[in-house]
């Protein structure tokens, strides 16, 4: 390892393309699986300066980079990596912040392997440049310096924008609009800001200090965050418009947990992943009784589902001391979770029951979970999603003794906001209908983005939607058509890249 | 922060607090609830709105101290503040002129019945209220109920005040006499269950307000799910009021007991460490 680092550190002369390609991808230091399974500290520990510089020197600085187009917000990736390679992390973070407000978050939770890193030219023959890890390095470097550098804030526009939800879409939109000189107020239903970053993603994957720091950054740009404010209850959208908001961005997230509709689901000891994670993350139940909120894990936990949320729930239950069994109806290839998360879960000792589906949950006389009945599945013809449809194997039922079951099979839209806004157009799943290019809803001056529009998706997609929403709101408030005219295209090119 | 403006102890373990929360009071309606969190380490607990004053910007809660948080809340005097008050949550009561309506409240359940009775009275109903408790010292808000009812019946299980009977007895009598269009029954799950059993044979619609365990109270976690008419419902966004004849009360009661063990741990820990964070280490 050390000689490779030396090679990267030479810095005296420009490395040739061949030399750059010869450097292997720099691994991220991690806590040992056994050790981390017993704590809530962050799993990955970040690059040292040396490792970051080595990894950055693997970037070919392509003339026509593919990675930029692979990024949902269009970060100038070669430029920020070049700055790291030249040992100038300040320039790297400045470059990142031209496009993303939250590099410390994106660097940790973006599925880079499906985005920028998937199309990295180095990755064609070798492993791609570790773009996400380098992004995190630059962000963490800045955090270690103390106060974050602030971008220039335009002079006040005298217009007020209300943003519903302080998750990734809402925070991004707020940050962009505050920079443009709008007066921004974010309304958050919970008692802490951050949305899914705060209640959903566990501490060991995204420390809450980082989330709160990013929220403070948005506040430092001039945005106000009002907590304990449930739009649709405490105030309706119409009341927001009457109350001096010139435009509104709805980013209230995916909402209601979905259950499987199998017998026994309302037994004690059956939880939605949302409940389990909210107790652990937002309410800090892992520190009960120092914190008041309790959490039940028992000795043996079944987690049903194969997404990132299922992995988060499983790994949280493991850290609370349980023996964890993950039950997923398709095979590993079809799991929607990130590779890295699946890999970490396996390393930590989560037991996977693939091609297996629960059929019922059996309780004891006191109404507590005792067993889960599962059936084996096989993959049939591809379904609408293009993935092969799992079909039950008749007569293959078996039972697993279990103390707690966590259901993580998705979410549907939360009705609170839409019940209170009967004139807003919704699709058949109850998601808000928004123009795909402008995010305009059926209500004048109201825009919507993130999971409330798309259904559950990724943090970076929500951030992308926040940017588009901000651009549309800016145009709306300046009296411009929401879609740029063809002659404006040049001037708007930078904004468009954000899509 | 949300300041407590008034606090009145009704008994050793029942109390009222008037809390300053103008944004909540502005849109509060009868039948809705709040989520309250005392401090940074606190849990979020649902409490039904017992009254609200939009001009003053206040909401009122009446609480029975049973768990760690409700006991700790009882120590919060006027002038102290709560870290979070969120609401108004849940669907408001559907208020219309039904004719004659019985509004029955058991124990602290009388308090959430009060604003509903008031609205029903305003809407032109004949309101007959039942203020019920185990014993005299646990009776509350009889005077307030009188202000908004055509008639108030007081019952205690031990006969220490009013009629010596369960809340269900006058309900049964009135149903037998006929002319009851609707019953509201709010109180402990067991009381609501038996009120529903009483009215069911007469086919008198009975609305109950369910008090299940919640975390966020905004539809996100599903902890509050109950079975109504064989379907799973979320109390926080589809309730808290439901047609009592459709509710599976045994499931509700079983789910309410889910954290009894932890409640005890939390309370013991609280007593040991009350106000002294140093004991955490």
mmCIF file of N, CA and C in Angstrom, chain A residues 137-240:
data_model
loop_
_atom_site.group_PDB
_atom_site.id
_atom_site.type_symbol
_atom_site.label_atom_id
_atom_site.label_comp_id
_atom_site.label_asym_id
_atom_site.label_seq_id
_atom_site.Cartn_x
_atom_site.Cartn_y
_atom_site.Cartn_z
ATOM 1 N N UNK A 137 -14.252 13.259 1.399
ATOM 2 C CA UNK A 137 -12.980 13.756 1.921
ATOM 3 C C UNK A 137 -12.962 15.283 1.927
ATOM 4 N N UNK A 138 -13.350 15.875 0.780
ATOM 5 C CA UNK A 138 -13.321 17.337 0.667
ATOM 6 C C UNK A 138 -14.280 17.965 1.687
ATOM 7 N N UNK A 139 -15.469 17.366 1.821
ATOM 8 C CA UNK A 139 -16.469 17.915 2.748
ATOM 9 C C UNK A 139 -15.991 17.798 4.192
ATOM 10 N N UNK A 140 -15.413 16.646 4.536
ATOM 11 C CA UNK A 140 -14.945 16.450 5.908
ATOM 12 C C UNK A 140 -13.761 17.359 6.213
ATOM 13 N N UNK A 141 -12.937 17.592 5.184
ATOM 14 C CA UNK A 141 -11.809 18.507 5.374
ATOM 15 C C UNK A 141 -12.341 19.881 5.776
ATOM 16 N N UNK A 142 -13.374 20.319 5.062
ATOM 17 C CA UNK A 142 -13.930 21.648 5.351
ATOM 18 C C UNK A 142 -14.513 21.696 6.766
ATOM 19 N N UNK A 143 -15.227 20.621 7.139
ATOM 20 C CA UNK A 143 -15.852 20.600 8.460
ATOM 21 C C UNK A 143 -14.787 20.706 9.550
ATOM 22 N N UNK A 144 -13.630 20.069 9.299
ATOM 23 C CA UNK A 144 -12.554 20.090 10.285
ATOM 24 C C UNK A 144 -11.951 21.489 10.439
ATOM 25 N N UNK A 145 -12.139 22.342 9.417
ATOM 26 C CA UNK A 145 -11.581 23.698 9.486
ATOM 27 C C UNK A 145 -12.428 24.633 10.340
ATOM 28 N N UNK A 146 -13.643 24.168 10.716
ATOM 29 C CA UNK A 146 -14.524 25.074 11.461
ATOM 30 C C UNK A 146 -15.606 25.595 10.552
ATOM 31 N N UNK A 147 -15.807 26.893 10.530
ATOM 32 C CA UNK A 147 -16.936 27.443 9.785
ATOM 33 C C UNK A 147 -16.813 27.229 8.277
ATOM 34 N N UNK A 148 -17.947 26.861 7.665
ATOM 35 C CA UNK A 148 -17.959 26.614 6.230
ATOM 36 C C UNK A 148 -17.919 27.925 5.459
ATOM 37 N N UNK A 149 -17.206 27.904 4.333
ATOM 38 C CA UNK A 149 -17.165 29.073 3.460
ATOM 39 C C UNK A 149 -18.558 29.279 2.870
ATOM 40 N N UNK A 150 -18.995 30.518 2.809
ATOM 41 C CA UNK A 150 -20.323 30.794 2.287
ATOM 42 C C UNK A 150 -20.246 31.359 0.880
ATOM 43 N N UNK A 151 -21.146 30.930 0.015
ATOM 44 C CA UNK A 151 -21.151 31.501 -1.321
ATOM 45 C C UNK A 151 -21.715 32.925 -1.250
ATOM 46 N N UNK A 152 -21.559 33.637 -2.346
ATOM 47 C CA UNK A 152 -22.088 34.997 -2.407
ATOM 48 C C UNK A 152 -23.615 34.924 -2.429
ATOM 49 N N UNK A 153 -24.255 35.779 -1.650
ATOM 50 C CA UNK A 153 -25.718 35.774 -1.614
ATOM 51 C C UNK A 153 -26.232 37.014 -2.341
ATOM 52 N N UNK A 154 -27.125 36.787 -3.310
ATOM 53 C CA UNK A 154 -27.645 37.890 -4.120
ATOM 54 C C UNK A 154 -28.431 38.849 -3.238
ATOM 55 N N UNK A 155 -28.596 40.076 -3.707
ATOM 56 C CA UNK A 155 -29.350 41.048 -2.911
ATOM 57 C C UNK A 155 -30.810 40.626 -2.811
ATOM 58 N N UNK A 156 -31.448 41.029 -1.739
ATOM 59 C CA UNK A 156 -32.821 40.597 -1.427
ATOM 60 C C UNK A 156 -33.782 40.844 -2.578
ATOM 61 N N UNK A 157 -34.588 39.803 -2.843
ATOM 62 C CA UNK A 157 -35.538 39.904 -3.946
ATOM 63 C C UNK A 157 -36.909 40.390 -3.450
ATOM 64 N N UNK A 158 -37.071 40.460 -2.111
ATOM 65 C CA UNK A 158 -38.348 40.925 -1.582
ATOM 66 C C UNK A 158 -39.478 39.935 -1.793
ATOM 67 N N UNK A 159 -39.133 38.680 -2.040
ATOM 68 C CA UNK A 159 -40.179 37.663 -2.210
ATOM 69 C C UNK A 159 -39.921 36.546 -1.205
ATOM 70 N N UNK A 160 -41.033 35.939 -0.793
ATOM 71 C CA UNK A 160 -40.938 34.932 0.254
ATOM 72 C C UNK A 160 -41.386 33.572 -0.298
ATOM 73 N N UNK A 161 -40.593 32.557 -0.023
ATOM 74 C CA UNK A 161 -40.908 31.209 -0.495
ATOM 75 C C UNK A 161 -41.041 30.270 0.695
ATOM 76 N N UNK A 162 -42.109 29.496 0.715
ATOM 77 C CA UNK A 162 -42.306 28.509 1.772
ATOM 78 C C UNK A 162 -41.930 27.134 1.251
ATOM 79 N N UNK A 163 -41.194 26.392 2.050
ATOM 80 C CA UNK A 163 -40.772 25.052 1.650
ATOM 81 C C UNK A 163 -41.286 24.050 2.674
ATOM 82 N N UNK A 164 -41.939 23.029 2.204
ATOM 83 C CA UNK A 164 -42.560 22.055 3.100
ATOM 84 C C UNK A 164 -41.655 20.828 3.195
ATOM 85 N N UNK A 165 -41.029 20.658 4.329
ATOM 86 C CA UNK A 165 -40.144 19.513 4.536
ATOM 87 C C UNK A 165 -38.685 19.928 4.495
ATOM 88 N N UNK A 166 -37.895 19.448 5.474
ATOM 89 C CA UNK A 166 -36.475 19.810 5.515
ATOM 90 C C UNK A 166 -35.582 18.614 5.196
ATOM 91 N N UNK A 167 -36.099 17.693 4.372
ATOM 92 C CA UNK A 167 -35.273 16.592 3.877
ATOM 93 C C UNK A 167 -34.392 17.074 2.732
ATOM 94 N N UNK A 168 -33.753 16.144 2.026
ATOM 95 C CA UNK A 168 -32.804 16.542 0.989
ATOM 96 C C UNK A 168 -33.393 17.444 -0.110
ATOM 97 N N UNK A 169 -34.636 17.213 -0.533
ATOM 98 C CA UNK A 169 -35.222 18.057 -1.582
ATOM 99 C C UNK A 169 -35.482 19.459 -1.047
ATOM 100 N N UNK A 170 -36.091 19.538 0.135
ATOM 101 C CA UNK A 170 -36.427 20.835 0.712
ATOM 102 C C UNK A 170 -35.191 21.654 1.051
ATOM 103 N N UNK A 171 -34.193 21.013 1.668
ATOM 104 C CA UNK A 171 -32.969 21.736 2.040
ATOM 105 C C UNK A 171 -32.255 22.264 0.808
ATOM 106 N N UNK A 172 -32.192 21.440 -0.251
ATOM 107 C CA UNK A 172 -31.504 21.863 -1.469
ATOM 108 C C UNK A 172 -32.217 23.063 -2.072
ATOM 109 N N UNK A 173 -33.541 22.951 -2.196
ATOM 110 C CA UNK A 173 -34.317 24.031 -2.783
ATOM 111 C C UNK A 173 -34.139 25.308 -1.966
ATOM 112 N N UNK A 174 -34.176 25.162 -0.639
ATOM 113 C CA UNK A 174 -34.027 26.317 0.248
ATOM 114 C C UNK A 174 -32.665 26.971 0.065
ATOM 115 N N UNK A 175 -31.622 26.139 0.006
ATOM 116 C CA UNK A 175 -30.272 26.654 -0.152
ATOM 117 C C UNK A 175 -30.130 27.443 -1.445
ATOM 118 N N UNK A 176 -30.643 26.888 -2.536
ATOM 119 C CA UNK A 176 -30.540 27.540 -3.842
ATOM 120 C C UNK A 176 -31.279 28.880 -3.840
ATOM 121 N N UNK A 177 -32.486 28.884 -3.304
ATOM 122 C CA UNK A 177 -33.290 30.105 -3.330
ATOM 123 C C UNK A 177 -32.735 31.168 -2.379
ATOM 124 N N UNK A 178 -32.209 30.718 -1.239
ATOM 125 C CA UNK A 178 -31.615 31.684 -0.299
ATOM 126 C C UNK A 178 -30.422 32.369 -0.954
ATOM 127 N N UNK A 179 -29.633 31.593 -1.704
ATOM 128 C CA UNK A 179 -28.476 32.177 -2.407
ATOM 129 C C UNK A 179 -28.922 33.229 -3.424
ATOM 130 N N UNK A 180 -30.109 33.018 -3.990
ATOM 131 C CA UNK A 180 -30.637 33.956 -4.983
ATOM 132 C C UNK A 180 -31.267 35.184 -4.335
ATOM 133 N N UNK A 181 -31.264 35.236 -3.017
ATOM 134 C CA UNK A 181 -31.764 36.421 -2.331
ATOM 135 C C UNK A 181 -33.241 36.365 -1.977
ATOM 136 N N UNK A 182 -33.835 35.184 -2.038
ATOM 137 C CA UNK A 182 -35.232 35.070 -1.620
ATOM 138 C C UNK A 182 -35.292 34.842 -0.113
ATOM 139 N N UNK A 183 -36.397 35.282 0.453
ATOM 140 C CA UNK A 183 -36.638 35.004 1.866
ATOM 141 C C UNK A 183 -37.254 33.605 1.935
ATOM 142 N N UNK A 184 -36.594 32.675 2.598
ATOM 143 C CA UNK A 184 -37.033 31.279 2.576
ATOM 144 C C UNK A 184 -37.403 30.795 3.977
ATOM 145 N N UNK A 185 -38.554 30.173 4.084
ATOM 146 C CA UNK A 185 -38.949 29.554 5.355
ATOM 147 C C UNK A 185 -39.236 28.082 5.090
ATOM 148 N N UNK A 186 -38.536 27.214 5.816
ATOM 149 C CA UNK A 186 -38.774 25.772 5.706
ATOM 150 C C UNK A 186 -39.677 25.352 6.858
ATOM 151 N N UNK A 187 -40.732 24.607 6.555
ATOM 152 C CA UNK A 187 -41.638 24.108 7.580
ATOM 153 C C UNK A 187 -41.407 22.613 7.753
ATOM 154 N N UNK A 188 -40.985 22.212 8.947
ATOM 155 C CA UNK A 188 -40.665 20.809 9.228
ATOM 156 C C UNK A 188 -41.653 20.260 10.263
ATOM 157 N N UNK A 189 -42.235 19.109 9.969
ATOM 158 C CA UNK A 189 -43.245 18.523 10.864
ATOM 159 C C UNK A 189 -42.622 17.966 12.147
ATOM 160 N N UNK A 190 -41.414 17.423 12.047
ATOM 161 C CA UNK A 190 -40.794 16.786 13.210
ATOM 162 C C UNK A 190 -40.075 17.826 14.081
ATOM 163 N N UNK A 191 -39.518 17.351 15.198
ATOM 164 C CA UNK A 191 -38.864 18.274 16.107
ATOM 165 C C UNK A 191 -37.392 18.481 15.782
ATOM 166 N N UNK A 192 -36.917 17.783 14.755
ATOM 167 C CA UNK A 192 -35.536 17.983 14.296
ATOM 168 C C UNK A 192 -35.566 18.143 12.781
ATOM 169 N N UNK A 193 -34.640 18.908 12.230
ATOM 170 C CA UNK A 193 -34.624 19.044 10.767
ATOM 171 C C UNK A 193 -33.874 17.882 10.104
ATOM 172 N N UNK A 194 -34.007 17.779 8.796
ATOM 173 C CA UNK A 194 -33.216 16.799 8.034
ATOM 174 C C UNK A 194 -34.052 15.745 7.335
ATOM 175 N N UNK A 195 -35.317 15.611 7.734
ATOM 176 C CA UNK A 195 -36.164 14.609 7.085
ATOM 177 C C UNK A 195 -35.555 13.230 7.183
ATOM 178 N N UNK A 196 -35.523 12.510 6.066
ATOM 179 C CA UNK A 196 -35.056 11.125 6.092
ATOM 180 C C UNK A 196 -33.599 11.027 6.552
ATOM 181 N N UNK A 197 -32.818 12.091 6.333
ATOM 182 C CA UNK A 197 -31.416 12.078 6.742
ATOM 183 C C UNK A 197 -31.331 11.982 8.270
ATOM 184 N N UNK A 198 -32.403 12.464 8.910
ATOM 185 C CA UNK A 198 -32.420 12.557 10.358
ATOM 186 C C UNK A 198 -33.148 11.353 10.982
ATOM 187 N N UNK A 199 -34.350 11.019 10.455
ATOM 188 C CA UNK A 199 -35.109 9.933 11.082
ATOM 189 C C UNK A 199 -34.826 8.574 10.455
ATOM 190 N N UNK A 200 -34.352 8.557 9.194
ATOM 191 C CA UNK A 200 -34.265 7.292 8.473
ATOM 192 C C UNK A 200 -32.890 6.666 8.418
ATOM 193 N N UNK A 201 -31.903 7.441 8.007
ATOM 194 C CA UNK A 201 -30.567 6.869 7.791
ATOM 195 C C UNK A 201 -29.834 6.801 9.127
ATOM 196 N N UNK A 202 -29.325 5.617 9.474
ATOM 197 C CA UNK A 202 -28.719 5.469 10.803
ATOM 198 C C UNK A 202 -27.420 6.240 10.984
ATOM 199 N N UNK A 203 -27.161 6.520 12.229
ATOM 200 C CA UNK A 203 -25.951 7.204 12.689
ATOM 201 C C UNK A 203 -24.672 6.583 12.102
ATOM 202 N N UNK A 204 -24.639 5.240 12.029
ATOM 203 C CA UNK A 204 -23.392 4.585 11.605
ATOM 204 C C UNK A 204 -23.135 4.741 10.104
ATOM 205 N N UNK A 205 -24.142 5.254 9.383
ATOM 206 C CA UNK A 205 -23.963 5.475 7.949
ATOM 207 C C UNK A 205 -23.898 6.973 7.645
ATOM 208 N N UNK A 206 -24.610 7.743 8.456
ATOM 209 C CA UNK A 206 -24.612 9.194 8.272
ATOM 210 C C UNK A 206 -24.788 9.838 9.652
ATOM 211 N N UNK A 207 -23.661 10.215 10.282
ATOM 212 C CA UNK A 207 -23.757 10.795 11.629
ATOM 213 C C UNK A 207 -24.660 12.031 11.628
ATOM 214 N N UNK A 208 -25.510 12.119 12.660
ATOM 215 C CA UNK A 208 -26.484 13.218 12.702
ATOM 216 C C UNK A 208 -25.821 14.578 12.834
ATOM 217 N N UNK A 209 -24.616 14.616 13.433
ATOM 218 C CA UNK A 209 -23.896 15.896 13.507
ATOM 219 C C UNK A 209 -23.700 16.480 12.127
ATOM 220 N N UNK A 210 -23.445 15.599 11.159
ATOM 221 C CA UNK A 210 -23.238 16.058 9.778
ATOM 222 C C UNK A 210 -24.538 16.620 9.222
ATOM 223 N N UNK A 211 -25.634 15.917 9.496
ATOM 224 C CA UNK A 211 -26.935 16.375 8.989
ATOM 225 C C UNK A 211 -27.267 17.746 9.577
ATOM 226 N N UNK A 212 -27.087 17.871 10.899
ATOM 227 C CA UNK A 212 -27.442 19.146 11.533
ATOM 228 C C UNK A 212 -26.514 20.260 11.067
ATOM 229 N N UNK A 213 -25.251 19.906 10.795
ATOM 230 C CA UNK A 213 -24.322 20.918 10.273
ATOM 231 C C UNK A 213 -24.811 21.420 8.916
ATOM 232 N N UNK A 214 -25.286 20.485 8.071
ATOM 233 C CA UNK A 214 -25.772 20.899 6.746
ATOM 234 C C UNK A 214 -27.014 21.781 6.891
ATOM 235 N N UNK A 215 -27.866 21.450 7.871
ATOM 236 C CA UNK A 215 -29.057 22.281 8.093
ATOM 237 C C UNK A 215 -28.645 23.681 8.547
ATOM 238 N N UNK A 216 -27.642 23.731 9.439
ATOM 239 C CA UNK A 216 -27.159 25.040 9.901
ATOM 240 C C UNK A 216 -26.561 25.841 8.753
ATOM 241 N N UNK A 217 -25.920 25.124 7.827
ATOM 242 C CA UNK A 217 -25.355 25.800 6.666
ATOM 243 C C UNK A 217 -26.464 26.489 5.872
ATOM 244 N N UNK A 218 -27.563 25.784 5.652
ATOM 245 C CA UNK A 218 -28.687 26.375 4.901
ATOM 246 C C UNK A 218 -29.246 27.572 5.673
ATOM 247 N N UNK A 219 -29.294 27.459 6.999
ATOM 248 C CA UNK A 219 -29.748 28.600 7.806
ATOM 249 C C UNK A 219 -28.772 29.777 7.677
ATOM 250 N N UNK A 220 -27.483 29.433 7.599
ATOM 251 C CA UNK A 220 -26.484 30.509 7.496
ATOM 252 C C UNK A 220 -26.620 31.262 6.175
ATOM 253 N N UNK A 221 -27.266 30.630 5.189
ATOM 254 C CA UNK A 221 -27.498 31.313 3.908
ATOM 255 C C UNK A 221 -28.721 32.234 4.009
ATOM 256 N N UNK A 222 -29.402 32.187 5.145
ATOM 257 C CA UNK A 222 -30.538 33.096 5.343
ATOM 258 C C UNK A 222 -31.878 32.400 5.446
ATOM 259 N N UNK A 223 -31.924 31.079 5.239
ATOM 260 C CA UNK A 223 -33.204 30.371 5.325
ATOM 261 C C UNK A 223 -33.573 30.165 6.798
ATOM 262 N N UNK A 224 -34.864 30.172 7.068
ATOM 263 C CA UNK A 224 -35.342 29.923 8.428
ATOM 264 C C UNK A 224 -35.978 28.538 8.452
ATOM 265 N N UNK A 225 -35.697 27.735 9.492
ATOM 266 C CA UNK A 225 -36.335 26.419 9.614
ATOM 267 C C UNK A 225 -37.313 26.474 10.784
ATOM 268 N N UNK A 226 -38.611 26.299 10.493
ATOM 269 C CA UNK A 226 -39.609 26.247 11.562
ATOM 270 C C UNK A 226 -39.939 24.789 11.844
ATOM 271 N N UNK A 227 -39.600 24.329 13.051
ATOM 272 C CA UNK A 227 -39.870 22.940 13.420
ATOM 273 C C UNK A 227 -41.289 22.804 13.953
ATOM 274 N N UNK A 228 -41.727 21.584 14.165
ATOM 275 C CA UNK A 228 -43.051 21.310 14.761
ATOM 276 C C UNK A 228 -44.190 21.874 13.922
ATOM 277 N N UNK A 229 -43.992 22.026 12.624
ATOM 278 C CA UNK A 229 -44.987 22.674 11.780
ATOM 279 C C UNK A 229 -45.484 21.673 10.752
ATOM 280 N N UNK A 230 -46.705 21.205 10.922
ATOM 281 C CA UNK A 230 -47.240 20.186 10.018
ATOM 282 C C UNK A 230 -48.114 20.876 8.976
ATOM 283 N N UNK A 231 -47.570 21.035 7.779
ATOM 284 C CA UNK A 231 -48.366 21.704 6.739
ATOM 285 C C UNK A 231 -49.495 20.761 6.329
ATOM 286 N N UNK A 232 -50.688 21.320 6.287
ATOM 287 C CA UNK A 232 -51.893 20.499 6.100
ATOM 288 C C UNK A 232 -52.683 20.416 7.401
ATOM 289 N N UNK A 233 -52.000 20.681 8.519
ATOM 290 C CA UNK A 233 -52.649 20.664 9.831
ATOM 291 C C UNK A 233 -52.443 22.010 10.536
ATOM 292 N N UNK A 234 -51.165 22.315 10.842
ATOM 293 C CA UNK A 234 -50.885 23.575 11.523
ATOM 294 C C UNK A 234 -51.220 24.749 10.605
ATOM 295 N N UNK A 235 -51.010 24.529 9.309
ATOM 296 C CA UNK A 235 -51.308 25.558 8.315
ATOM 297 C C UNK A 235 -51.518 24.842 6.976
ATOM 298 N N UNK A 236 -52.477 25.322 6.169
ATOM 299 C CA UNK A 236 -52.680 24.698 4.850
ATOM 300 C C UNK A 236 -51.846 25.427 3.805
ATOM 301 N N UNK A 237 -51.781 24.857 2.631
ATOM 302 C CA UNK A 237 -51.029 25.506 1.550
ATOM 303 C C UNK A 237 -51.700 26.822 1.163
ATOM 304 N N UNK A 238 -53.036 26.831 1.103
ATOM 305 C CA UNK A 238 -53.734 28.070 0.767
ATOM 306 C C UNK A 238 -53.437 29.156 1.798
ATOM 307 N N UNK A 239 -53.395 28.739 3.078
ATOM 308 C CA UNK A 239 -53.075 29.724 4.121
ATOM 309 C C UNK A 239 -51.644 30.244 3.970
ATOM 310 N N UNK A 240 -50.728 29.360 3.527
ATOM 311 C CA UNK A 240 -49.351 29.813 3.294
ATOM 312 C C UNK A 240 -49.339 30.894 2.220
#
